[in-house]
Each structure stands twice: as structure tokens, then as C-alpha cells.
Amino acid sequence: MKISEIFKKRDKGISFEFFPPKTEEGKKQLLTVAKELSTFDPMYASVTYGAGGTTQERTRDVLYMLKEETGLTLMSHLTCIGATAESMDSLLNDYKEHGIDNILALRGDPPPDVPDFDPTKGEFSYAVDLVKFIKKYDYFSISVAVYPEVHQEATSAEADLEYAKQKIDAGADFGISQMFFDSRYFLDFLDRAYKKGINIPILPGIMPITDLNKIRKFASFCKATIPKEVEDRMSGILDKPDEMQRVGIDLAVQQCEDLLDNGVKYLHFYTMNKSEVVIKIIEALKERLG
């Protein structure tokens, strides 16, 4: 089912992100996680896709497995950097034949082994080019990424917002945010987006912090700010994973409650292919989520 249609029927809801495992055992574990999380009636689940199509086969296999084994509405991430129109056309037609009708259109990261890579010289220079390409099929519901703390390559917050609007005007039905840990960044982005004329649903990307050192690396890469409160509460328990998980769950619940209190209707969880933490967060919010 197209996610754009789901938004017309549901005024609140949750969604999940998975990544394609590298092993058969990982796929089995993911299927278990997906079935556990499907009991919470999510709007959809998405599967990530490596830059340059590096996980194309695994992403496709996971999508088809989940479609066959679960009742989840599914969305494929799709990066276009380094791709050709021919290869993209082949993949999108394959998705269409298998009933995958939702795409998160992304530029993707430059290949790390090509230091002087220039994305503007390819057939798809930016995500907006992919949105326009997908739109021609008149079949897919399209999502795009947005950045509450500004994309690391953007020259300014205003330039980044302008580019987000270009992607949306090209045909995106909804947006999903990069992870953030201070709700003010996301709420400020929503306010600026509204004033810019952006009125599609924008889902906040929730990344529970259960391993501060790993999150520091993620945050450094995408320039997401880790609040002092988080550092203060977690820095002293780096060697106590159970305690860190408990604190991480509490912080994520607080973040979600703050977003819901400020009118946010939908929550998108980065699961890291695990269910325990996300389940505890959702159960703590169940009265708010309905």
C-alpha cells in the first residue's frame, strides 16, 4: 500500500527502519524482529540501501522476504549516486512487479575509495533528480530525507531548506528526518519548513542511545548534536551496558513525549535491527500513540 494513502487514513502512527543483514542468520533474526514490531501496527517499515547500490541485492532480498512473511507495508531506501538511468529503471520495474510501491529517494554518500568523486558528473547528481525520475512512473509513493541540524554539505540552513523544498516540489509525499537528540532542532525545522510553504508530513527520526560511544561516531559523521544532559547522564556508565540501555530508553521516551506534546503526530524509529529497546519505548508511550 502506498504510504501517501496511509497518511490520509491515520492521524498518528509509528514506523521502523531496518538494514539488510549480511548473513542468512542475520536475515532470520531480522524477520523475528520485524514480526515482533509488526504487532504495534506500524504505518510502514523501511529497508536501507548502500551508496552506489552496494547493498542492492541484500536490500531487495530483505524487502521481498518481509513482504512474503509479514503484513508490513514496506519502503525501500534508494540511493542514486553513481547509478545510471538504465540500472535505476531496471530496479524500479523489479520493485513494481513485486508490489514494492514506496521509495525513500536519497543521493547517497560518495564512494569512500574514490577521493575525487564528483557526483555532479553522473546521471543523477542529487536526490531531486531521483525524485523526478521516480515520479515519472506514476506508481510509487516517494519520501525524502530532511536535516534538522542542516546537511553536512549545505552552505547554510536556508540553502538546506531550499533544497528540501525542491525535492518536495518535485514530487515527494513525505519526509523523514536525520537523527537528532534535542527536540528543539526538529521543532525549529518544522516551523521554518512551514513558513517556507512545506506542508507534507515530516517524521522525526528517533535513534535511541544505548551505546554512547557508537552514537558519538554516528553523530560526528552527520553533525548531530549530543546534548550535555545526555553526556552527563551517560559518561559515567560507559562500562555498564544494562544501565546505559535503561537511561537511553528513558531519554528516548522523554524525547518522544516532548515531540508529541508539541503537536508531532508520527514517530520513525531507527531500530538497528533490534526490537527490545524500541518495544520498551513504544510501551511507555502506548497511551499517547493509541
PDB file of C-alpha atoms in Angstrom:
ATOM      1  CA  MET A   1       0.000   0.000   0.000  1.00  0.00           C
ATOM      2  CA  LYS A   2       1.224   3.492  -0.756  1.00  0.00           C
ATOM      3  CA  ILE A   3       2.305   5.322   2.385  1.00  0.00           C
ATOM      4  CA  SER A   4       0.806   8.535   0.996  1.00  0.00           C
ATOM      5  CA  GLU A   5      -2.591   6.834   1.282  1.00  0.00           C
ATOM      6  CA  ILE A   6      -1.879   5.687   4.835  1.00  0.00           C
ATOM      7  CA  PHE A   7      -1.332   9.294   5.924  1.00  0.00           C
ATOM      8  CA  LYS A   8      -4.827  10.112   4.672  1.00  0.00           C
ATOM      9  CA  LYS A   9      -6.281   7.426   6.945  1.00  0.00           C
ATOM     10  CA  ARG A  10      -4.155   7.766  10.070  1.00  0.00           C
ATOM     11  CA  ASP A  11      -3.638  10.969  12.028  1.00  0.00           C
ATOM     12  CA  LYS A  12      -0.892   9.414  14.166  1.00  0.00           C
ATOM     13  CA  GLY A  13       1.398   6.420  13.995  1.00  0.00           C
ATOM     14  CA  ILE A  14       4.871   4.913  14.116  1.00  0.00           C
ATOM     15  CA  SER A  15       7.276   3.404  11.597  1.00  0.00           C
ATOM     16  CA  PHE A  16      10.525   1.454  11.665  1.00  0.00           C
ATOM     17  CA  GLU A  17      13.811   1.329   9.784  1.00  0.00           C
ATOM     18  CA  PHE A  18      15.801  -1.874   9.213  1.00  0.00           C
ATOM     19  CA  PHE A  19      19.091  -2.527   7.428  1.00  0.00           C
ATOM     20  CA  PRO A  20      19.850  -5.544   5.209  1.00  0.00           C
ATOM     21  CA  PRO A  21      21.878  -8.148   7.159  1.00  0.00           C
ATOM     22  CA  LYS A  22      24.982  -9.692   5.619  1.00  0.00           C
ATOM     23  CA  THR A  23      24.238 -13.290   6.635  1.00  0.00           C
ATOM     24  CA  GLU A  24      21.361 -15.745   6.475  1.00  0.00           C
ATOM     25  CA  GLU A  25      21.322 -15.912  10.259  1.00  0.00           C
ATOM     26  CA  GLY A  26      21.021 -12.131  10.335  1.00  0.00           C
ATOM     27  CA  LYS A  27      18.047 -12.317   7.976  1.00  0.00           C
ATOM     28  CA  LYS A  28      16.342 -14.840  10.256  1.00  0.00           C
ATOM     29  CA  GLN A  29      16.917 -12.595  13.261  1.00  0.00           C
ATOM     30  CA  LEU A  30      15.578  -9.590  11.368  1.00  0.00           C
ATOM     31  CA  LEU A  31      12.448 -11.495  10.397  1.00  0.00           C
ATOM     32  CA  THR A  32      11.841 -12.260  14.066  1.00  0.00           C
ATOM     33  CA  VAL A  33      12.325  -8.588  14.970  1.00  0.00           C
ATOM     34  CA  ALA A  34      10.009  -7.458  12.171  1.00  0.00           C
ATOM     35  CA  LYS A  35       7.266  -9.830  13.292  1.00  0.00           C
ATOM     36  CA  GLU A  36       7.607  -8.648  16.894  1.00  0.00           C
ATOM     37  CA  LEU A  37       7.387  -4.996  15.911  1.00  0.00           C
ATOM     38  CA  SER A  38       4.540  -5.590  13.458  1.00  0.00           C
ATOM     39  CA  THR A  39       2.265  -6.270  16.448  1.00  0.00           C
ATOM     40  CA  PHE A  40       2.339  -2.500  17.129  1.00  0.00           C
ATOM     41  CA  ASP A  41       0.542  -1.797  13.837  1.00  0.00           C
ATOM     42  CA  PRO A  42       3.190   0.433  12.273  1.00  0.00           C
ATOM     43  CA  MET A  43       2.341   2.529   9.250  1.00  0.00           C
ATOM     44  CA  TYR A  44       5.300   1.048   7.395  1.00  0.00           C
ATOM     45  CA  ALA A  45       8.833  -0.339   7.681  1.00  0.00           C
ATOM     46  CA  SER A  46      11.776   0.762   5.538  1.00  0.00           C
ATOM     47  CA  VAL A  47      14.962  -1.032   4.492  1.00  0.00           C
ATOM     48  CA  THR A  48      18.198   0.878   3.936  1.00  0.00           C
ATOM     49  CA  TYR A  49      20.264   0.858   0.752  1.00  0.00           C
ATOM     50  CA  GLY A  50      24.014   1.441   0.459  1.00  0.00           C
ATOM     51  CA  ALA A  51      25.530   4.296  -1.522  1.00  0.00           C
ATOM     52  CA  GLY A  52      26.255   3.325  -5.079  1.00  0.00           C
ATOM     53  CA  GLY A  53      23.926   0.360  -4.797  1.00  0.00           C
ATOM     54  CA  THR A  54      26.376  -1.504  -2.551  1.00  0.00           C
ATOM     55  CA  THR A  55      23.589  -3.392  -0.786  1.00  0.00           C
ATOM     56  CA  GLN A  56      21.149  -3.588  -3.696  1.00  0.00           C
ATOM     57  CA  GLU A  57      20.791  -7.371  -3.724  1.00  0.00           C
ATOM     58  CA  ARG A  58      20.517  -7.655   0.049  1.00  0.00           C
ATOM     59  CA  THR A  59      18.061  -4.774   0.279  1.00  0.00           C
ATOM     60  CA  ARG A  60      15.879  -6.315  -2.391  1.00  0.00           C
ATOM     61  CA  ASP A  61      16.059  -9.787  -0.799  1.00  0.00           C
ATOM     62  CA  VAL A  62      15.051  -8.406   2.603  1.00  0.00           C
ATOM     63  CA  LEU A  63      12.160  -6.429   1.132  1.00  0.00           C
ATOM     64  CA  TYR A  64      10.819  -9.477  -0.681  1.00  0.00           C
ATOM     65  CA  MET A  65      11.280 -11.665   2.410  1.00  0.00           C
ATOM     66  CA  LEU A  66       9.381  -9.216   4.601  1.00  0.00           C
ATOM     67  CA  LYS A  67       6.643  -8.847   2.001  1.00  0.00           C
ATOM     68  CA  GLU A  68       6.176 -12.609   1.870  1.00  0.00           C
ATOM     69  CA  GLU A  69       6.482 -13.296   5.596  1.00  0.00           C
ATOM     70  CA  THR A  70       4.807 -10.268   7.213  1.00  0.00           C
ATOM     71  CA  GLY A  71       1.885  -7.956   6.638  1.00  0.00           C
ATOM     72  CA  LEU A  72       4.052  -4.849   6.806  1.00  0.00           C
ATOM     73  CA  THR A  73       3.767  -2.001   4.331  1.00  0.00           C
ATOM     74  CA  LEU A  74       7.317  -1.672   3.005  1.00  0.00           C
ATOM     75  CA  MET A  75       9.531   1.098   1.672  1.00  0.00           C
ATOM     76  CA  SER A  76      12.923   0.760   0.024  1.00  0.00           C
ATOM     77  CA  HIS A  77      15.633   3.332   0.560  1.00  0.00           C
ATOM     78  CA  LEU A  78      17.256   4.080  -2.784  1.00  0.00           C
ATOM     79  CA  THR A  79      20.482   5.982  -3.371  1.00  0.00           C
ATOM     80  CA  CYS A  80      21.260   7.330  -6.822  1.00  0.00           C
ATOM     81  CA  ILE A  81      24.866   8.497  -6.626  1.00  0.00           C
ATOM     82  CA  GLY A  82      26.887   6.677  -9.276  1.00  0.00           C
ATOM     83  CA  ALA A  83      23.774   4.969 -10.703  1.00  0.00           C
ATOM     84  CA  THR A  84      22.639   5.041 -14.318  1.00  0.00           C
ATOM     85  CA  ALA A  85      19.131   5.648 -15.580  1.00  0.00           C
ATOM     86  CA  GLU A  86      19.178   2.148 -17.060  1.00  0.00           C
ATOM     87  CA  SER A  87      20.095   0.450 -13.784  1.00  0.00           C
ATOM     88  CA  MET A  88      17.568   2.541 -11.856  1.00  0.00           C
ATOM     89  CA  ASP A  89      14.847   1.755 -14.364  1.00  0.00           C
ATOM     90  CA  SER A  90      15.569  -1.971 -14.055  1.00  0.00           C
ATOM     91  CA  LEU A  91      15.396  -1.904 -10.264  1.00  0.00           C
ATOM     92  CA  LEU A  92      12.241   0.211 -10.093  1.00  0.00           C
ATOM     93  CA  ASN A  93      10.482  -2.068 -12.576  1.00  0.00           C
ATOM     94  CA  ASP A  94      11.511  -5.048 -10.481  1.00  0.00           C
ATOM     95  CA  TYR A  95      10.086  -3.396  -7.370  1.00  0.00           C
ATOM     96  CA  LYS A  96       6.906  -2.600  -9.267  1.00  0.00           C
ATOM     97  CA  GLU A  97       6.500  -6.219 -10.337  1.00  0.00           C
ATOM     98  CA  HIS A  98       6.869  -7.336  -6.724  1.00  0.00           C
ATOM     99  CA  GLY A  99       4.481  -4.753  -5.302  1.00  0.00           C
ATOM    100  CA  ILE A 100       7.036  -2.537  -3.544  1.00  0.00           C
ATOM    101  CA  ASP A 101       5.412   0.836  -4.112  1.00  0.00           C
ATOM    102  CA  ASN A 102       7.221   3.131  -1.653  1.00  0.00           C
ATOM    103  CA  ILE A 103      10.684   4.652  -2.131  1.00  0.00           C
ATOM    104  CA  LEU A 104      12.875   6.867   0.058  1.00  0.00           C
ATOM    105  CA  ALA A 105      14.845   8.799  -2.567  1.00  0.00           C
ATOM    106  CA  LEU A 106      18.380   9.669  -1.466  1.00  0.00           C
ATOM    107  CA  ARG A 107      21.519  10.934  -3.134  1.00  0.00           C
ATOM    108  CA  GLY A 108      23.751   8.724  -1.000  1.00  0.00           C
ATOM    109  CA  ASP A 109      27.326   9.172   0.131  1.00  0.00           C
ATOM    110  CA  PRO A 110      30.250   9.326  -2.320  1.00  0.00           C
ATOM    111  CA  PRO A 111      32.207   6.048  -2.546  1.00  0.00           C
ATOM    112  CA  PRO A 112      34.965   6.132   0.115  1.00  0.00           C
ATOM    113  CA  ASP A 113      37.533   4.578  -2.241  1.00  0.00           C
ATOM    114  CA  VAL A 114      37.227   7.412  -4.797  1.00  0.00           C
ATOM    115  CA  PRO A 115      38.650  10.545  -3.101  1.00  0.00           C
ATOM    116  CA  ASP A 116      37.974  12.904  -6.021  1.00  0.00           C
ATOM    117  CA  PHE A 117      34.498  11.585  -6.823  1.00  0.00           C
ATOM    118  CA  ASP A 118      32.247  14.269  -8.323  1.00  0.00           C
ATOM    119  CA  PRO A 119      28.537  13.398  -8.022  1.00  0.00           C
ATOM    120  CA  THR A 120      27.528  16.213 -10.372  1.00  0.00           C
ATOM    121  CA  LYS A 121      29.078  14.366 -13.312  1.00  0.00           C
ATOM    122  CA  GLY A 122      26.763  11.362 -13.049  1.00  0.00           C
ATOM    123  CA  GLU A 123      23.275  10.812 -14.467  1.00  0.00           C
ATOM    124  CA  PHE A 124      21.869  11.551 -11.006  1.00  0.00           C
ATOM    125  CA  SER A 125      23.667  14.410  -9.298  1.00  0.00           C
ATOM    126  CA  TYR A 126      21.247  14.974  -6.431  1.00  0.00           C
ATOM    127  CA  ALA A 127      18.271  13.356  -4.731  1.00  0.00           C
ATOM    128  CA  VAL A 128      15.920  15.747  -6.527  1.00  0.00           C
ATOM    129  CA  ASP A 129      16.987  14.131  -9.798  1.00  0.00           C
ATOM    130  CA  LEU A 130      15.951  10.740  -8.448  1.00  0.00           C
ATOM    131  CA  VAL A 131      12.616  12.089  -7.193  1.00  0.00           C
ATOM    132  CA  LYS A 132      11.843  13.411 -10.681  1.00  0.00           C
ATOM    133  CA  PHE A 133      12.872  10.095 -12.249  1.00  0.00           C
ATOM    134  CA  ILE A 134      10.693   8.032  -9.908  1.00  0.00           C
ATOM    135  CA  LYS A 135       7.752  10.397 -10.306  1.00  0.00           C
ATOM    136  CA  LYS A 136       7.522   9.529 -13.996  1.00  0.00           C
ATOM    137  CA  TYR A 137       6.382   6.001 -13.115  1.00  0.00           C
ATOM    138  CA  ASP A 138       3.170   7.291 -11.546  1.00  0.00           C
ATOM    139  CA  TYR A 139       3.299   4.284  -9.229  1.00  0.00           C
ATOM    140  CA  PHE A 140       5.471   4.948  -6.190  1.00  0.00           C
ATOM    141  CA  SER A 141       4.871   6.971  -3.043  1.00  0.00           C
ATOM    142  CA  ILE A 142       8.072   8.962  -2.560  1.00  0.00           C
ATOM    143  CA  SER A 143       9.800  10.082   0.614  1.00  0.00           C
ATOM    144  CA  VAL A 144      12.892  12.258   1.059  1.00  0.00           C
ATOM    145  CA  ALA A 145      15.348  12.953   3.858  1.00  0.00           C
ATOM    146  CA  VAL A 146      15.460  16.248   5.741  1.00  0.00           C
ATOM    147  CA  TYR A 147      18.040  17.525   8.185  1.00  0.00           C
ATOM    148  CA  PRO A 148      17.003  19.326  11.403  1.00  0.00           C
ATOM    149  CA  GLU A 149      20.617  20.369  12.072  1.00  0.00           C
ATOM    150  CA  VAL A 150      21.407  21.010   8.382  1.00  0.00           C
ATOM    151  CA  HIS A 151      23.081  18.591   5.972  1.00  0.00           C
ATOM    152  CA  GLN A 152      26.838  18.469   6.494  1.00  0.00           C
ATOM    153  CA  GLU A 153      27.475  19.684   2.923  1.00  0.00           C
ATOM    154  CA  ALA A 154      24.982  22.566   2.983  1.00  0.00           C
ATOM    155  CA  THR A 155      26.311  26.115   2.897  1.00  0.00           C
ATOM    156  CA  SER A 156      23.600  27.369   5.274  1.00  0.00           C
ATOM    157  CA  ALA A 157      20.355  26.386   6.977  1.00  0.00           C
ATOM    158  CA  GLU A 158      18.376  28.412   4.455  1.00  0.00           C
ATOM    159  CA  ALA A 159      20.118  26.765   1.500  1.00  0.00           C
ATOM    160  CA  ASP A 160      19.482  23.337   3.002  1.00  0.00           C
ATOM    161  CA  LEU A 161      15.795  24.129   3.484  1.00  0.00           C
ATOM    162  CA  GLU A 162      15.531  25.416  -0.068  1.00  0.00           C
ATOM    163  CA  TYR A 163      16.936  22.155  -1.362  1.00  0.00           C
ATOM    164  CA  ALA A 164      14.469  20.197   0.783  1.00  0.00           C
ATOM    165  CA  LYS A 165      11.653  22.206  -0.785  1.00  0.00           C
ATOM    166  CA  GLN A 166      12.970  21.450  -4.275  1.00  0.00           C
ATOM    167  CA  LYS A 167      12.813  17.712  -3.511  1.00  0.00           C
ATOM    168  CA  ILE A 168       9.316  18.058  -2.139  1.00  0.00           C
ATOM    169  CA  ASP A 169       8.093  20.193  -5.034  1.00  0.00           C
ATOM    170  CA  ALA A 170       9.499  17.563  -7.415  1.00  0.00           C
ATOM    171  CA  GLY A 171       7.032  15.022  -6.060  1.00  0.00           C
ATOM    172  CA  ALA A 172       7.828  13.834  -2.533  1.00  0.00           C
ATOM    173  CA  ASP A 173       4.841  12.797  -0.415  1.00  0.00           C
ATOM    174  CA  PHE A 174       6.525  12.964   2.983  1.00  0.00           C
ATOM    175  CA  GLY A 175       9.888  13.447   4.657  1.00  0.00           C
ATOM    176  CA  ILE A 176      11.923  11.638   7.287  1.00  0.00           C
ATOM    177  CA  SER A 177      14.452  13.468   9.407  1.00  0.00           C
ATOM    178  CA  GLN A 178      18.059  12.654  10.128  1.00  0.00           C
ATOM    179  CA  MET A 179      18.511  11.579  13.747  1.00  0.00           C
ATOM    180  CA  PHE A 180      18.641  14.328  16.361  1.00  0.00           C
ATOM    181  CA  PHE A 181      18.791  14.276  20.152  1.00  0.00           C
ATOM    182  CA  ASP A 182      17.427  17.687  21.076  1.00  0.00           C
ATOM    183  CA  SER A 183      13.789  18.164  20.041  1.00  0.00           C
ATOM    184  CA  ARG A 184      14.298  21.886  19.579  1.00  0.00           C
ATOM    185  CA  TYR A 185      16.219  21.264  16.357  1.00  0.00           C
ATOM    186  CA  PHE A 186      13.347  19.296  14.849  1.00  0.00           C
ATOM    187  CA  LEU A 187      10.610  21.648  16.056  1.00  0.00           C
ATOM    188  CA  ASP A 188      12.535  24.643  14.734  1.00  0.00           C
ATOM    189  CA  PHE A 189      12.930  22.870  11.395  1.00  0.00           C
ATOM    190  CA  LEU A 190       9.170  22.244  11.230  1.00  0.00           C
ATOM    191  CA  ASP A 191       8.497  25.909  11.915  1.00  0.00           C
ATOM    192  CA  ARG A 192      10.933  27.051   9.212  1.00  0.00           C
ATOM    193  CA  ALA A 193       9.582  24.452   6.777  1.00  0.00           C
ATOM    194  CA  TYR A 194       6.001  25.605   7.323  1.00  0.00           C
ATOM    195  CA  LYS A 195       6.978  29.219   6.687  1.00  0.00           C
ATOM    196  CA  LYS A 196       8.740  28.029   3.516  1.00  0.00           C
ATOM    197  CA  GLY A 197       5.498  26.533   2.239  1.00  0.00           C
ATOM    198  CA  ILE A 198       6.308  22.903   3.040  1.00  0.00           C
ATOM    199  CA  ASN A 199       3.161  21.163   4.234  1.00  0.00           C
ATOM    200  CA  ILE A 200       3.765  17.445   3.736  1.00  0.00           C
ATOM    201  CA  PRO A 201       4.168  15.137   6.771  1.00  0.00           C
ATOM    202  CA  ILE A 202       7.680  15.228   8.219  1.00  0.00           C
ATOM    203  CA  LEU A 203       8.557  12.327  10.514  1.00  0.00           C
ATOM    204  CA  PRO A 204      11.187  12.737  13.245  1.00  0.00           C
ATOM    205  CA  GLY A 205      13.907  10.074  13.132  1.00  0.00           C
ATOM    206  CA  ILE A 206      14.307   8.635  16.641  1.00  0.00           C
ATOM    207  CA  MET A 207      17.618   6.923  17.424  1.00  0.00           C
ATOM    208  CA  PRO A 208      17.634   5.506  20.981  1.00  0.00           C
ATOM    209  CA  ILE A 209      21.050   5.955  22.595  1.00  0.00           C
ATOM    210  CA  THR A 210      22.023   2.586  24.042  1.00  0.00           C
ATOM    211  CA  ASP A 211      25.753   2.822  23.280  1.00  0.00           C
ATOM    212  CA  LEU A 212      27.069   6.355  23.680  1.00  0.00           C
ATOM    213  CA  ASN A 213      30.409   5.685  22.006  1.00  0.00           C
ATOM    214  CA  LYS A 214      28.703   4.382  18.845  1.00  0.00           C
ATOM    215  CA  ILE A 215      26.277   7.281  18.815  1.00  0.00           C
ATOM    216  CA  ARG A 216      29.175   9.717  19.142  1.00  0.00           C
ATOM    217  CA  LYS A 217      30.610   8.277  15.918  1.00  0.00           C
ATOM    218  CA  PHE A 218      27.241   8.464  14.113  1.00  0.00           C
ATOM    219  CA  ALA A 219      26.651  11.982  15.398  1.00  0.00           C
ATOM    220  CA  SER A 220      30.120  13.130  14.347  1.00  0.00           C
ATOM    221  CA  PHE A 221      29.556  11.860  10.812  1.00  0.00           C
ATOM    222  CA  CYS A 222      26.197  13.573  10.323  1.00  0.00           C
ATOM    223  CA  LYS A 223      26.880  16.543  12.614  1.00  0.00           C
ATOM    224  CA  ALA A 224      24.089  15.753  15.071  1.00  0.00           C
ATOM    225  CA  THR A 225      24.470  17.410  18.460  1.00  0.00           C
ATOM    226  CA  ILE A 226      24.543  15.222  21.562  1.00  0.00           C
ATOM    227  CA  PRO A 227      23.041  17.348  24.366  1.00  0.00           C
ATOM    228  CA  LYS A 228      25.020  17.966  27.541  1.00  0.00           C
ATOM    229  CA  GLU A 229      22.261  16.230  29.509  1.00  0.00           C
ATOM    230  CA  VAL A 230      22.894  13.012  27.605  1.00  0.00           C
ATOM    231  CA  GLU A 231      26.663  13.238  28.055  1.00  0.00           C
ATOM    232  CA  ASP A 232      26.258  13.963  31.765  1.00  0.00           C
ATOM    233  CA  ARG A 233      23.910  11.030  32.355  1.00  0.00           C
ATOM    234  CA  MET A 234      25.838   8.508  30.274  1.00  0.00           C
ATOM    235  CA  SER A 235      29.529   9.362  30.501  1.00  0.00           C
ATOM    236  CA  GLY A 236      29.840   7.670  33.889  1.00  0.00           C
ATOM    237  CA  ILE A 237      28.176   4.416  32.830  1.00  0.00           C
ATOM    238  CA  LEU A 238      30.033   3.606  29.606  1.00  0.00           C
ATOM    239  CA  ASP A 239      31.107   0.274  31.114  1.00  0.00           C
ATOM    240  CA  LYS A 240      27.592  -0.586  32.314  1.00  0.00           C
ATOM    241  CA  PRO A 241      25.601  -1.550  29.190  1.00  0.00           C
ATOM    242  CA  ASP A 242      22.425  -2.508  31.039  1.00  0.00           C
ATOM    243  CA  GLU A 243      22.356   0.798  32.888  1.00  0.00           C
ATOM    244  CA  MET A 244      23.154   2.681  29.695  1.00  0.00           C
ATOM    245  CA  GLN A 245      20.260   0.965  27.932  1.00  0.00           C
ATOM    246  CA  ARG A 246      17.874   1.875  30.742  1.00  0.00           C
ATOM    247  CA  VAL A 247      18.948   5.531  30.617  1.00  0.00           C
ATOM    248  CA  GLY A 248      18.795   5.505  26.819  1.00  0.00           C
ATOM    249  CA  ILE A 249      15.225   4.253  26.891  1.00  0.00           C
ATOM    250  CA  ASP A 250      14.254   6.929  29.430  1.00  0.00           C
ATOM    251  CA  LEU A 251      15.821   9.658  27.273  1.00  0.00           C
ATOM    252  CA  ALA A 252      14.111   8.393  24.117  1.00  0.00           C
ATOM    253  CA  VAL A 253      10.738   8.300  25.862  1.00  0.00           C
ATOM    254  CA  GLN A 254      11.276  11.871  27.077  1.00  0.00           C
ATOM    255  CA  GLN A 255      12.205  12.969  23.566  1.00  0.00           C
ATOM    256  CA  CYS A 256       9.124  11.338  22.050  1.00  0.00           C
ATOM    257  CA  GLU A 257       6.859  12.814  24.709  1.00  0.00           C
ATOM    258  CA  ASP A 258       8.289  16.268  24.057  1.00  0.00           C
ATOM    259  CA  LEU A 259       7.638  15.886  20.329  1.00  0.00           C
ATOM    260  CA  LEU A 260       4.092  14.628  20.901  1.00  0.00           C
ATOM    261  CA  ASP A 261       3.432  17.470  23.352  1.00  0.00           C
ATOM    262  CA  ASN A 262       4.403  19.895  20.586  1.00  0.00           C
ATOM    263  CA  GLY A 263       1.981  18.518  18.030  1.00  0.00           C
ATOM    264  CA  VAL A 264       4.124  15.894  16.273  1.00  0.00           C
ATOM    265  CA  LYS A 265       1.845  13.069  15.123  1.00  0.00           C
ATOM    266  CA  TYR A 266       4.216  10.445  13.748  1.00  0.00           C
ATOM    267  CA  LEU A 267       7.431   8.838  15.036  1.00  0.00           C
ATOM    268  CA  HIS A 268      10.017   6.967  12.942  1.00  0.00           C
ATOM    269  CA  PHE A 269      12.351   4.626  14.860  1.00  0.00           C
ATOM    270  CA  TYR A 270      15.828   3.596  13.757  1.00  0.00           C
ATOM    271  CA  THR A 271      15.774   0.042  15.139  1.00  0.00           C
ATOM    272  CA  MET A 272      19.305  -1.177  14.298  1.00  0.00           C
ATOM    273  CA  ASN A 273      17.522  -4.497  13.615  1.00  0.00           C
ATOM    274  CA  LYS A 274      16.724  -4.974  17.304  1.00  0.00           C
ATOM    275  CA  SER A 275      13.327  -4.933  18.975  1.00  0.00           C
ATOM    276  CA  GLU A 276      13.796  -4.885  22.761  1.00  0.00           C
ATOM    277  CA  VAL A 277      14.595  -1.201  23.200  1.00  0.00           C
ATOM    278  CA  VAL A 278      12.020   0.016  20.678  1.00  0.00           C
ATOM    279  CA  ILE A 279       9.324  -2.156  22.240  1.00  0.00           C
ATOM    280  CA  LYS A 280      10.000  -0.680  25.685  1.00  0.00           C
ATOM    281  CA  ILE A 281       9.831   2.856  24.297  1.00  0.00           C
ATOM    282  CA  ILE A 282       6.563   2.199  22.480  1.00  0.00           C
ATOM    283  CA  GLU A 283       5.018   0.516  25.517  1.00  0.00           C
ATOM    284  CA  ALA A 284       5.896   3.559  27.618  1.00  0.00           C
ATOM    285  CA  LEU A 285       4.131   5.737  25.034  1.00  0.00           C
ATOM    286  CA  LYS A 286       1.185   3.470  24.267  1.00  0.00           C
ATOM    287  CA  GLU A 287      -1.443   5.733  25.789  1.00  0.00           C
ATOM    288  CA  ARG A 288      -0.169   8.610  23.671  1.00  0.00           C
ATOM    289  CA  LEU A 289       0.160   6.594  20.480  1.00  0.00           C
ATOM    290  CA  GLY A 290      -3.249   4.926  20.689  1.00  0.00           C
TER     291      GLY A 290
END
